[in-house]
PDB file of C-alpha atoms in Angstrom:
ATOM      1  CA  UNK A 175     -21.293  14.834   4.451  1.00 36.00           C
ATOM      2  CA  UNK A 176     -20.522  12.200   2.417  1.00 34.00           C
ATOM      3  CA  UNK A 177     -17.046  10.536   2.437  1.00 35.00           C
ATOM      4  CA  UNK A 178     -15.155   9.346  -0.209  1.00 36.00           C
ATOM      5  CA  UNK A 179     -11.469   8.734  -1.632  1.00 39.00           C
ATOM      6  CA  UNK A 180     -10.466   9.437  -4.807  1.00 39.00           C
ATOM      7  CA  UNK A 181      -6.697   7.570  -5.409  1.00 43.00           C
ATOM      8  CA  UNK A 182      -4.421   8.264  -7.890  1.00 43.00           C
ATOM      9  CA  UNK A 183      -0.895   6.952  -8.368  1.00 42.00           C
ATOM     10  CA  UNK A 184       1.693   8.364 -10.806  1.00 41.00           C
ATOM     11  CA  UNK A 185       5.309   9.303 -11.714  1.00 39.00           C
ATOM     12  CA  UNK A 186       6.058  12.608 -11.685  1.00 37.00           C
ATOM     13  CA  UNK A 187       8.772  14.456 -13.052  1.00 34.00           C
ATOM     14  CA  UNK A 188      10.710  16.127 -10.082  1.00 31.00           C
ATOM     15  CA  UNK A 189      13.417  15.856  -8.034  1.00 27.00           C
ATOM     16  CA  UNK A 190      13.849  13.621  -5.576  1.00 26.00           C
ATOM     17  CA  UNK A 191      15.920  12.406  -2.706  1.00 27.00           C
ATOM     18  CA  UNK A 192      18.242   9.429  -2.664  1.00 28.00           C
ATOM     19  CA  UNK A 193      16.346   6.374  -1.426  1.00 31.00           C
ATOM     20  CA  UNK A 194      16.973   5.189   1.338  1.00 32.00           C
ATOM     21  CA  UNK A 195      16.557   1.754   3.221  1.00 34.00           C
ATOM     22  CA  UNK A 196      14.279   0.874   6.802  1.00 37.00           C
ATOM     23  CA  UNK A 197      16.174  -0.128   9.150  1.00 39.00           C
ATOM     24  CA  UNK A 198      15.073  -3.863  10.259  1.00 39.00           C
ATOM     25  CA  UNK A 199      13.732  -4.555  13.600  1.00 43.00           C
ATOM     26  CA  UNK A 200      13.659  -8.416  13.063  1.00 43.00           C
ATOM     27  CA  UNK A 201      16.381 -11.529  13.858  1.00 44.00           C
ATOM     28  CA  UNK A 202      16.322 -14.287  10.762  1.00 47.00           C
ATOM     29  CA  UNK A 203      15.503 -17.088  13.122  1.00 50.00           C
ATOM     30  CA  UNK A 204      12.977 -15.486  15.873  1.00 49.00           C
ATOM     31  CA  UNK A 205      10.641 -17.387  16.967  1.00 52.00           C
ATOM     32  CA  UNK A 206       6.987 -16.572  15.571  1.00 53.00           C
ATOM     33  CA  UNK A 207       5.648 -14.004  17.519  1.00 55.00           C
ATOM     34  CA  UNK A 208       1.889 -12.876  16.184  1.00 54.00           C
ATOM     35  CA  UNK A 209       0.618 -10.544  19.171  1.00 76.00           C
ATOM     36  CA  UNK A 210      -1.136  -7.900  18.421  1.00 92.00           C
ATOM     37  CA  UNK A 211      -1.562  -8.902  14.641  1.00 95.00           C
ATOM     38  CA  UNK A 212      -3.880 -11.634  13.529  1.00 94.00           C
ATOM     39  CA  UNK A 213      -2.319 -13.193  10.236  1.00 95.00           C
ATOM     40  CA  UNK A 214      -4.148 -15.290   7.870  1.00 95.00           C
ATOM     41  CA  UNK A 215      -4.475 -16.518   3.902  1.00 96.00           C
ATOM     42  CA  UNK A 216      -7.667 -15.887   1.680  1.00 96.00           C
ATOM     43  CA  UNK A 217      -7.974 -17.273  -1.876  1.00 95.00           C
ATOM     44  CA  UNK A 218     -10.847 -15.667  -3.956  1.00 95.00           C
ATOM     45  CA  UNK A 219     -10.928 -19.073  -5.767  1.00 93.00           C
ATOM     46  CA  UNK A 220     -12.485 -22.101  -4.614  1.00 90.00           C
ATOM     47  CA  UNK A 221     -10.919 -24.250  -7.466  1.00 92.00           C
ATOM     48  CA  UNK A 222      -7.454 -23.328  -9.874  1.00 93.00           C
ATOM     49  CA  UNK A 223      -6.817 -24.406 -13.138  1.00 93.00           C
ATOM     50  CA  UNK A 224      -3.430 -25.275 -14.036  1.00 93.00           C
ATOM     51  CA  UNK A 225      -1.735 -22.043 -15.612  1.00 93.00           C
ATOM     52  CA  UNK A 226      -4.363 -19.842 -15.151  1.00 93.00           C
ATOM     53  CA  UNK A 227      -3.243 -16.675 -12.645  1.00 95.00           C
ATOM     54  CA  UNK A 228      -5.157 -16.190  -9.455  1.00 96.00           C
ATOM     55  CA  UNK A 229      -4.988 -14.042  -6.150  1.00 97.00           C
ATOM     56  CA  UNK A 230      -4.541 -14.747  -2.368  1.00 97.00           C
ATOM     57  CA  UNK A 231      -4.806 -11.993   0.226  1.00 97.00           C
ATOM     58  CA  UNK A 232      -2.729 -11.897   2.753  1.00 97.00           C
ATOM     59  CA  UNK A 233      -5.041 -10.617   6.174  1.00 97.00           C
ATOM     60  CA  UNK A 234      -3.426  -8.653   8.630  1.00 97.00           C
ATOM     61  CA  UNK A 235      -5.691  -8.242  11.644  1.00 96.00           C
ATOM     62  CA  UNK A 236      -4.035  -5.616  14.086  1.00 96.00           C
ATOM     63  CA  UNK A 237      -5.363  -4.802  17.504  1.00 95.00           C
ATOM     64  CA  UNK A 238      -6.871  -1.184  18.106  1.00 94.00           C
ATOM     65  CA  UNK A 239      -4.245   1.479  19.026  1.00 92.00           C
ATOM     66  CA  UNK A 240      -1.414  -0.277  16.712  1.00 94.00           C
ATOM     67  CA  UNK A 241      -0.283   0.330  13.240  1.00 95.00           C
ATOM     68  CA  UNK A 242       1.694  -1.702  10.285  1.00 96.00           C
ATOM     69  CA  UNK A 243       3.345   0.075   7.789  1.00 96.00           C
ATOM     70  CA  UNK A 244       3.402   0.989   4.127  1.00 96.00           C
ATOM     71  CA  UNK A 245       5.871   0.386   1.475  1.00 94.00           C
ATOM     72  CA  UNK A 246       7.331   3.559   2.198  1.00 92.00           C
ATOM     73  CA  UNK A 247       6.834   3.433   6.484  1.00 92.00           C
ATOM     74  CA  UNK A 248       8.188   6.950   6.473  1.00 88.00           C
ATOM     75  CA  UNK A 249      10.414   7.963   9.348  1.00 84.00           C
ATOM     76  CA  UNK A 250      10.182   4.838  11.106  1.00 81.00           C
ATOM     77  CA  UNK A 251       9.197   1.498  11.319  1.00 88.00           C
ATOM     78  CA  UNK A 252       9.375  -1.491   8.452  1.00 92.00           C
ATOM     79  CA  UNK A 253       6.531  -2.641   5.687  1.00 94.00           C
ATOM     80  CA  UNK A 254       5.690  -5.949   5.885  1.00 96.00           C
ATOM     81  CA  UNK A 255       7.874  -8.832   4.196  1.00 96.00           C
ATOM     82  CA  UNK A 256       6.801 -11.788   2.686  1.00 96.00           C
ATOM     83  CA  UNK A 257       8.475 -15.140   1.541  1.00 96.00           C
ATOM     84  CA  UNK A 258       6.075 -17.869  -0.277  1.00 97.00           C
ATOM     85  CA  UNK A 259       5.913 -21.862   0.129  1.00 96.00           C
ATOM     86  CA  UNK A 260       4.723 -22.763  -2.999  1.00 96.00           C
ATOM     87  CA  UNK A 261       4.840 -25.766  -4.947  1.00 95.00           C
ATOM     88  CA  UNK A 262       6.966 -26.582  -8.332  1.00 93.00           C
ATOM     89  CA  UNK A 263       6.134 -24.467 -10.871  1.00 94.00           C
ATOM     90  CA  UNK A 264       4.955 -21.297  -9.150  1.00 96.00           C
ATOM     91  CA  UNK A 265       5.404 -17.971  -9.150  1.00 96.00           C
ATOM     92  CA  UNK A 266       3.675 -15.409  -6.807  1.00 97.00           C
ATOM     93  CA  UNK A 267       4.238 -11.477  -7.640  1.00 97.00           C
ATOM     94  CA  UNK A 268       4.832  -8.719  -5.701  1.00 95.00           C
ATOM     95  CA  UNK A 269       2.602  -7.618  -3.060  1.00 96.00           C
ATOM     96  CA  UNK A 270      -0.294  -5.297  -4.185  1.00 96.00           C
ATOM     97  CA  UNK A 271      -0.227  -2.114  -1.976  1.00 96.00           C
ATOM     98  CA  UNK A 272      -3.911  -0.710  -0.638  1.00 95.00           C
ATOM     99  CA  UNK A 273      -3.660   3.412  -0.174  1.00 94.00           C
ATOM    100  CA  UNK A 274      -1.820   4.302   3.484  1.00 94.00           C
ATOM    101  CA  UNK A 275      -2.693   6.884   5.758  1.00 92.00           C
ATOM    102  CA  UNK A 276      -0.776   9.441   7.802  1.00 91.00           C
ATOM    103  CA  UNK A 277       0.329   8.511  11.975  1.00 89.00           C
ATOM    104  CA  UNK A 278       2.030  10.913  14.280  1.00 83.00           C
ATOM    105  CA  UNK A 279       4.162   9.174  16.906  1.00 78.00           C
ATOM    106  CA  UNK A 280       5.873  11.782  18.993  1.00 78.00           C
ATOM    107  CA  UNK A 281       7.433  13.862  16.201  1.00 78.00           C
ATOM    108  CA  UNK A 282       7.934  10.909  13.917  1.00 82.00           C
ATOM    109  CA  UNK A 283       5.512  10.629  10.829  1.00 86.00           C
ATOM    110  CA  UNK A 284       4.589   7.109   9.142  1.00 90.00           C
ATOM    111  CA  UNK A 285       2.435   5.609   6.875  1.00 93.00           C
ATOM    112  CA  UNK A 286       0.970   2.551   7.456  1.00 96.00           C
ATOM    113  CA  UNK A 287      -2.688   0.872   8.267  1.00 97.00           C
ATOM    114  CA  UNK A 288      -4.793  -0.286  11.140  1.00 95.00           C
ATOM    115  CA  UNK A 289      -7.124  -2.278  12.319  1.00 95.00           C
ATOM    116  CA  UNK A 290      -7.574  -5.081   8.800  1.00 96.00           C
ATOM    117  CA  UNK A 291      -5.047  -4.558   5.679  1.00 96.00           C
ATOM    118  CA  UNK A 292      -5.374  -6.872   3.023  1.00 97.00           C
ATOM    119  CA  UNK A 293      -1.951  -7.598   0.843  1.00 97.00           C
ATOM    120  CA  UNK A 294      -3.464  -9.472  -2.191  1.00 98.00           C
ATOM    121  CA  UNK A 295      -0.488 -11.120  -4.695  1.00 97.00           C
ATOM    122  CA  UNK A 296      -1.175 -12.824  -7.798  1.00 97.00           C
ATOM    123  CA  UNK A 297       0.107 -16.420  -7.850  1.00 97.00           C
ATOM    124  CA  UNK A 298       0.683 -17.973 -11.107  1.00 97.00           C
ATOM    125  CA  UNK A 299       0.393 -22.009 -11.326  1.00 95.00           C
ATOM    126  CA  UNK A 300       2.434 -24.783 -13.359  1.00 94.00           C
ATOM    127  CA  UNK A 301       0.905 -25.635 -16.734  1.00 93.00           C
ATOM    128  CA  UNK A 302       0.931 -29.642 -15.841  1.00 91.00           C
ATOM    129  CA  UNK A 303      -0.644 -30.159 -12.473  1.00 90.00           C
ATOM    130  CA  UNK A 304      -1.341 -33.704 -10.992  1.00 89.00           C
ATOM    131  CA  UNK A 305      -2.207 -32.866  -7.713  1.00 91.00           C
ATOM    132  CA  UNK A 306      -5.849 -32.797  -6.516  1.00 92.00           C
ATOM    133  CA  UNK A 307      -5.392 -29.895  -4.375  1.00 94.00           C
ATOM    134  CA  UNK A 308      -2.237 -27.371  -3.681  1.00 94.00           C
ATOM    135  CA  UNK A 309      -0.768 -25.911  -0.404  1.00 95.00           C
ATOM    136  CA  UNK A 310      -0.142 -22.211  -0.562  1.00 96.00           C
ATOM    137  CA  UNK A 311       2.237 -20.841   2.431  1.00 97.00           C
ATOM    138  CA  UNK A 312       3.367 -17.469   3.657  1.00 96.00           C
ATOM    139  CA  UNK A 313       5.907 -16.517   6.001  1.00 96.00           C
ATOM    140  CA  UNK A 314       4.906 -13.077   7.277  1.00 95.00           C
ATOM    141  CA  UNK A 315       7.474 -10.337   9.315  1.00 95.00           C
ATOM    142  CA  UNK A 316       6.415  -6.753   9.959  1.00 95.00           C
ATOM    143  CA  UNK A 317       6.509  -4.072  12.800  1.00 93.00           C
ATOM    144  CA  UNK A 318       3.831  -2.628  14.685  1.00 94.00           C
ATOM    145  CA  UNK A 319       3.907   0.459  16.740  1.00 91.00           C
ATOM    146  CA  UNK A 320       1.438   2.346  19.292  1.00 90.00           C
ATOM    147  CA  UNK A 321       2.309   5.425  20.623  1.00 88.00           C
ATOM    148  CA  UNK A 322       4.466   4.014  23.709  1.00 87.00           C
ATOM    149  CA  UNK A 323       6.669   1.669  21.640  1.00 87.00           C
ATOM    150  CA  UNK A 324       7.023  -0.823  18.518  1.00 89.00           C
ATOM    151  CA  UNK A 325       7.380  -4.358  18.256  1.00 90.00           C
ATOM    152  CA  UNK A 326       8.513  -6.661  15.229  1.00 92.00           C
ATOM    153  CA  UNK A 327       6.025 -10.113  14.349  1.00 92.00           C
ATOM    154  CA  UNK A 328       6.449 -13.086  12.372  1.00 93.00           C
ATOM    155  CA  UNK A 329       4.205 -15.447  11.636  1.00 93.00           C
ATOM    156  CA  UNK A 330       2.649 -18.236   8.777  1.00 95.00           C
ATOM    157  CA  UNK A 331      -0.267 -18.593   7.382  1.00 96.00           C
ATOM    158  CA  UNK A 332      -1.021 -21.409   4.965  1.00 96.00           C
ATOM    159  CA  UNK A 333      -4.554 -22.608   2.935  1.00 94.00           C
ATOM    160  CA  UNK A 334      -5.141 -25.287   0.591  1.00 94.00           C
ATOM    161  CA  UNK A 335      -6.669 -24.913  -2.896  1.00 93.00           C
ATOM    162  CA  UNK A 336      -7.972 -27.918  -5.040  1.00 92.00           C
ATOM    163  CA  UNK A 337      -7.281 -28.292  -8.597  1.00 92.00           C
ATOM    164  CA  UNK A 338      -9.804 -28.292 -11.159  1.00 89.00           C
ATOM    165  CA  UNK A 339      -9.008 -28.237 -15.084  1.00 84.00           C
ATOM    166  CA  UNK A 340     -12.718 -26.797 -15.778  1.00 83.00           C
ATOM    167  CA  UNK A 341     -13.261 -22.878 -15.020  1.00 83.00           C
ATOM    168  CA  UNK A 342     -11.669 -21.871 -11.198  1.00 84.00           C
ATOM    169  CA  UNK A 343     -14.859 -21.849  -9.144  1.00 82.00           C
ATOM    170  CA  UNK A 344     -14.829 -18.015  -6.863  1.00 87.00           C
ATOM    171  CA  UNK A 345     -14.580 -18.413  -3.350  1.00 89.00           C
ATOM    172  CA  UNK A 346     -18.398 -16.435  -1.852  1.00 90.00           C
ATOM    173  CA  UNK A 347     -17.184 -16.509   1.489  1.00 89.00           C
ATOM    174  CA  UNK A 348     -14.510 -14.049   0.739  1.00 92.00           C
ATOM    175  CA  UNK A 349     -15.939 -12.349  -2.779  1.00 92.00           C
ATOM    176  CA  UNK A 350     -16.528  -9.303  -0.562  1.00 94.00           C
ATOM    177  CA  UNK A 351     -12.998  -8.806   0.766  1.00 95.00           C
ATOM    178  CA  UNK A 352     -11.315  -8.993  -2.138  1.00 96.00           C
ATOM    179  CA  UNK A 353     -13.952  -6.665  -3.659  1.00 95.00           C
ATOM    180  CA  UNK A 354     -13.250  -4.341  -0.827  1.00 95.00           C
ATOM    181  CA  UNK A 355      -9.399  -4.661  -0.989  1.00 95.00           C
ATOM    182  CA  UNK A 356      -9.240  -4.270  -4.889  1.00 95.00           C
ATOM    183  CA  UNK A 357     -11.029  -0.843  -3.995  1.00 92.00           C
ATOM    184  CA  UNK A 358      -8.381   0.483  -1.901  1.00 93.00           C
ATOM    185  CA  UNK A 359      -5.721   0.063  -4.527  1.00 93.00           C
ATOM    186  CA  UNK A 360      -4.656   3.210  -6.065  1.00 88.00           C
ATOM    187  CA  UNK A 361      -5.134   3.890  -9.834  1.00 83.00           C
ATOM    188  CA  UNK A 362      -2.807   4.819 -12.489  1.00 77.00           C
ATOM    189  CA  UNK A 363      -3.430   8.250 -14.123  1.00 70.00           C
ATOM    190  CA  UNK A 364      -2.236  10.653 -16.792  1.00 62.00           C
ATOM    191  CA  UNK A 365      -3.640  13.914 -15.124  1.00 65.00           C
ATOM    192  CA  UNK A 366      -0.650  14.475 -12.794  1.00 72.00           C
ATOM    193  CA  UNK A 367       2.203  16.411 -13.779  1.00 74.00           C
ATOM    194  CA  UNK A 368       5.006  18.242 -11.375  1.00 72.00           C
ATOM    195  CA  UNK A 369       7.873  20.930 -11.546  1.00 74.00           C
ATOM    196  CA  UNK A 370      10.355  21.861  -8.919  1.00 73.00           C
ATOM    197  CA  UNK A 371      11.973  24.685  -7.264  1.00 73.00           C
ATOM    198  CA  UNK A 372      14.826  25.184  -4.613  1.00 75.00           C
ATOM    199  CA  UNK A 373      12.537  23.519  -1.629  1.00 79.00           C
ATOM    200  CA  UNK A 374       9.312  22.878  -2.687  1.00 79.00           C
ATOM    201  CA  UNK A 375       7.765  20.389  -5.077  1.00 79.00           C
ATOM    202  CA  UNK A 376       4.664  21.514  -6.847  1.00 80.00           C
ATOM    203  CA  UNK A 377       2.362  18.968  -8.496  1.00 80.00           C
ATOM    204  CA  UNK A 378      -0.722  19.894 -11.100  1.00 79.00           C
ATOM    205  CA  UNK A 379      -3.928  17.503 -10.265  1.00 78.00           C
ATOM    206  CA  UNK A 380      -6.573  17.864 -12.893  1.00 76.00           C
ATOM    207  CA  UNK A 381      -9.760  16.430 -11.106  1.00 71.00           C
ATOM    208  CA  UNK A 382     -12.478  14.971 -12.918  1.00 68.00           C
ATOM    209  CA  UNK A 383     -14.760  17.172 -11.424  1.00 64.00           C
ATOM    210  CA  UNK A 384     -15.047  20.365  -9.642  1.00 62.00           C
ATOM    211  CA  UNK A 385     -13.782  19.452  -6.240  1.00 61.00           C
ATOM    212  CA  UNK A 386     -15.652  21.225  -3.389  1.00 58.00           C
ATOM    213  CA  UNK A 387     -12.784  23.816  -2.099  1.00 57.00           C
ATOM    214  CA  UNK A 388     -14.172  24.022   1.414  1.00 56.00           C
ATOM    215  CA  UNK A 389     -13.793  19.959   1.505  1.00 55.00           C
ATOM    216  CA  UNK A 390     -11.143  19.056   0.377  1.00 66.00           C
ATOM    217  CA  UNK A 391      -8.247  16.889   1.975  1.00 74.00           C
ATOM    218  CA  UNK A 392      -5.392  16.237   0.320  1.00 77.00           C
ATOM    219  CA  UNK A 393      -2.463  13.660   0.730  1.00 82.00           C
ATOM    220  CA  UNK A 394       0.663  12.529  -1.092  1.00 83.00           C
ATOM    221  CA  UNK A 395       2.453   9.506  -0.084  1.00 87.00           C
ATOM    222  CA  UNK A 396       5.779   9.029  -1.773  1.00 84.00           C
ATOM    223  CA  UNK A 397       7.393   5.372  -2.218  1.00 83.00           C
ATOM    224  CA  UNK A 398      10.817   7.020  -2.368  1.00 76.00           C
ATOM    225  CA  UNK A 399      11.995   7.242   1.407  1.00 71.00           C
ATOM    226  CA  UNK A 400      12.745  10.538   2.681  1.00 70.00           C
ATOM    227  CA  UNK A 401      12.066  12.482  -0.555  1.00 74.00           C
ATOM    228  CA  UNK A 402       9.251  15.128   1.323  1.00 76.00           C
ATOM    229  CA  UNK A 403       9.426  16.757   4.652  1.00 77.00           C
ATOM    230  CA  UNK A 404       6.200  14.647   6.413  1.00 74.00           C
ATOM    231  CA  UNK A 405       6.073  17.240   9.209  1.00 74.00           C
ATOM    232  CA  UNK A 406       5.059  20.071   6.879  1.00 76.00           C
ATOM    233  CA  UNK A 407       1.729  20.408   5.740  1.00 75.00           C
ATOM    234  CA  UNK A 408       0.686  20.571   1.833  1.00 76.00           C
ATOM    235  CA  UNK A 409      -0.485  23.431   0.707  1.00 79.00           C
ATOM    236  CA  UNK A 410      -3.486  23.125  -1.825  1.00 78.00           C
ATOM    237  CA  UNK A 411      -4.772  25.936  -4.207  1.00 78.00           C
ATOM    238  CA  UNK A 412      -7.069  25.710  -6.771  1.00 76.00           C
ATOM    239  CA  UNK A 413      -7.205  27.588  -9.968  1.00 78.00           C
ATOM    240  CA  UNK A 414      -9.532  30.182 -10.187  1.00 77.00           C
ATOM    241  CA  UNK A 415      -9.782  29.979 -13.438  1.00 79.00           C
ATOM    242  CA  UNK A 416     -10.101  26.390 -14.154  1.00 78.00           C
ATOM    243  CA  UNK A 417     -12.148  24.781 -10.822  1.00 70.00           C
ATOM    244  CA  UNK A 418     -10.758  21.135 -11.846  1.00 76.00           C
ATOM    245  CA  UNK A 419      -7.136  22.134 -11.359  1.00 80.00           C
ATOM    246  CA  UNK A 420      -5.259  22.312  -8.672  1.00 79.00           C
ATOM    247  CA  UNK A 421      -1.647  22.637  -7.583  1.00 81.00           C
ATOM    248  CA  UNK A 422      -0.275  20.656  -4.117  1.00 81.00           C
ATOM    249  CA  UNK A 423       2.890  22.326  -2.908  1.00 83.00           C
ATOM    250  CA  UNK A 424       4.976  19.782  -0.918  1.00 81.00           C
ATOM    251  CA  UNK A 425       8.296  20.855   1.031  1.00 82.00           C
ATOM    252  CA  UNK A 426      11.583  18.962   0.308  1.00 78.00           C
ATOM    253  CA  UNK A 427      13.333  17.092   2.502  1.00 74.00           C
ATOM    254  CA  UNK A 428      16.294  18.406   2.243  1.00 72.00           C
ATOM    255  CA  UNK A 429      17.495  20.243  -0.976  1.00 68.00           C
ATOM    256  CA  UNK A 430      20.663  20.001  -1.074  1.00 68.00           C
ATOM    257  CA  UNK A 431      21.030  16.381  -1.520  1.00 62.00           C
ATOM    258  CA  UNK A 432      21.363  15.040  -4.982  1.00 57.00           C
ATOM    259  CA  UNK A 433      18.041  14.602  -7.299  1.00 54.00           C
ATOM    260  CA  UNK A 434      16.842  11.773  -9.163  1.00 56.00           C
ATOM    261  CA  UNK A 435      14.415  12.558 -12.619  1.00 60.00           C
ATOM    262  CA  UNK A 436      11.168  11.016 -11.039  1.00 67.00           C
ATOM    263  CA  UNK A 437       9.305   9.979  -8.458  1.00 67.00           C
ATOM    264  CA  UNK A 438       6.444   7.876  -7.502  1.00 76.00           C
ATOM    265  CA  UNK A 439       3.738   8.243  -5.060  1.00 82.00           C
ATOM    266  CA  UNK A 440      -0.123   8.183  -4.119  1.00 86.00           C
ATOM    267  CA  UNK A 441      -2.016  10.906  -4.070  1.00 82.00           C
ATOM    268  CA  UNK A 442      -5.246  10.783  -1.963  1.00 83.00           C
ATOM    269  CA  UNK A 443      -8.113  13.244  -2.354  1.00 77.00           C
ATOM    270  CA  UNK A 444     -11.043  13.372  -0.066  1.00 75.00           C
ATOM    271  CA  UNK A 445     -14.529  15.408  -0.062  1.00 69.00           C
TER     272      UNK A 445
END
């Protein structure tokens, strides 16, 4: 059968749990420690042009049998952090998030990625540039985990970009990658609504087409920590009367903690 993922990202309105912050596995002056992740910096642009936006990508290569983590890393672990060298007059923006999926470690649940994750940020330039060519730099920390244990990185990664006031030439040797990376970045939509109950959290998907109910796989990934219960698994049913809709029940955390009005998250179908 074929595979494919259909993303959607949203905010909901439902109750949700207090968020609540990783703990950090790191020291502020460790020494760099890469092993088993890979870091490096792509640009998809040969040449910039002073004040026009363009994107880097940070690579994180990570050995087989480890994972990083998402935004939300779910019961454990820490998402990547980054901190930019750039020169005066820049501004980079916050990281761009590709879709996570689901790990089981022992009885813990987190989301995260493995093997190659690409973290592409927009970096805006000065207006007056007299340089020839520009130094971009990244300091990188993150934790990894296998199923024995987890270990926290840091690293840099730095790449050089010359400055051209004509049109910013694209970068072939990674067109591709970014390509691929832009595709793994969820979508906003309007055809998501929720509702609530004591301990379960009900959300209304209206596909664009008739999803096939014999495969289908559903996931929801929520950025605010600790808002589901992970180990529980969603329930999906479809309406009989209207194929495209369908309704994913999610169990709460825990409801008796106080509720906010929304929350966020990305919902990942597959068939």
């Amino acid at each position: 059968k074929q595979l494919f993922t259909w993303l959607l990202s949203a905010t909901v309105l439902i109750a949700s749990a207090a968020n609540a912050q990783p703990a950090l596995f790191y020291q502020e002056n460790a020494p760099l420690n890469t092993d088993p992740v890979a870091v490096s910096l792509l640009h998809e642009n040969e040449t910039i042009q002073p004040g026009t936006p363009f994107w880097v990508a940070l690579h994180m290569k990570i050995d087989d049998h480890w994972h990083s983590y998402w935004k939300n890393p779910g019961d454990s672990g820490m998402a990547p952090m980054t901190s930019w060298t750039l020169p005066e007059g820049f501004t980079a923006d916050p990281v761009l998030w590709p879709y996570p999926k689901k790990f089981m470690v022992n009885t813990a649940v987190g989301y995260g990625y493995e093997n190659d994750v690409f973290l592409l940020t927009k970096i805006t330039p000065s207006k007056e540039i007299t340089a020839e060519n520009i130094p971009i730099g990244v300091k990188v920390r993150w934790v990894v985990c296998n199923d024995a244990t987890c270990v926290p990185g840091l690293s840099e990664a730095q790449t050089t970009l010359a400055v051209n006031h004509a049109s910013p030439a694209i970068n072939k040797e990674s067109e591709t990658r970014f390509a691929e990376a832009r595709a793994k970045l969820p979508k906003d939509t309007s055809a998501i609504s929720a509702q609530h109950s004591e301990d379960r959290i009900e959300i209304q998907l209206e596909a664009e087409s008739d999803l096939s109910q014999d495969a289908v796989t559903i996931e929801f990934f929520p950025e605010n920590h600790e808002m589901i219960d992970n180990k529980i698994d969603i329930v999906i049913t479809r309406n009989q009367e209207e194929p495209k809709k369908y309704t994913i029940s999610l169990k709460k955390n825990d409801p008796s903690q106080d509720v906010a009005d929304t929350i966020k998250g990305v919902l990942v179908v597959k068939t």
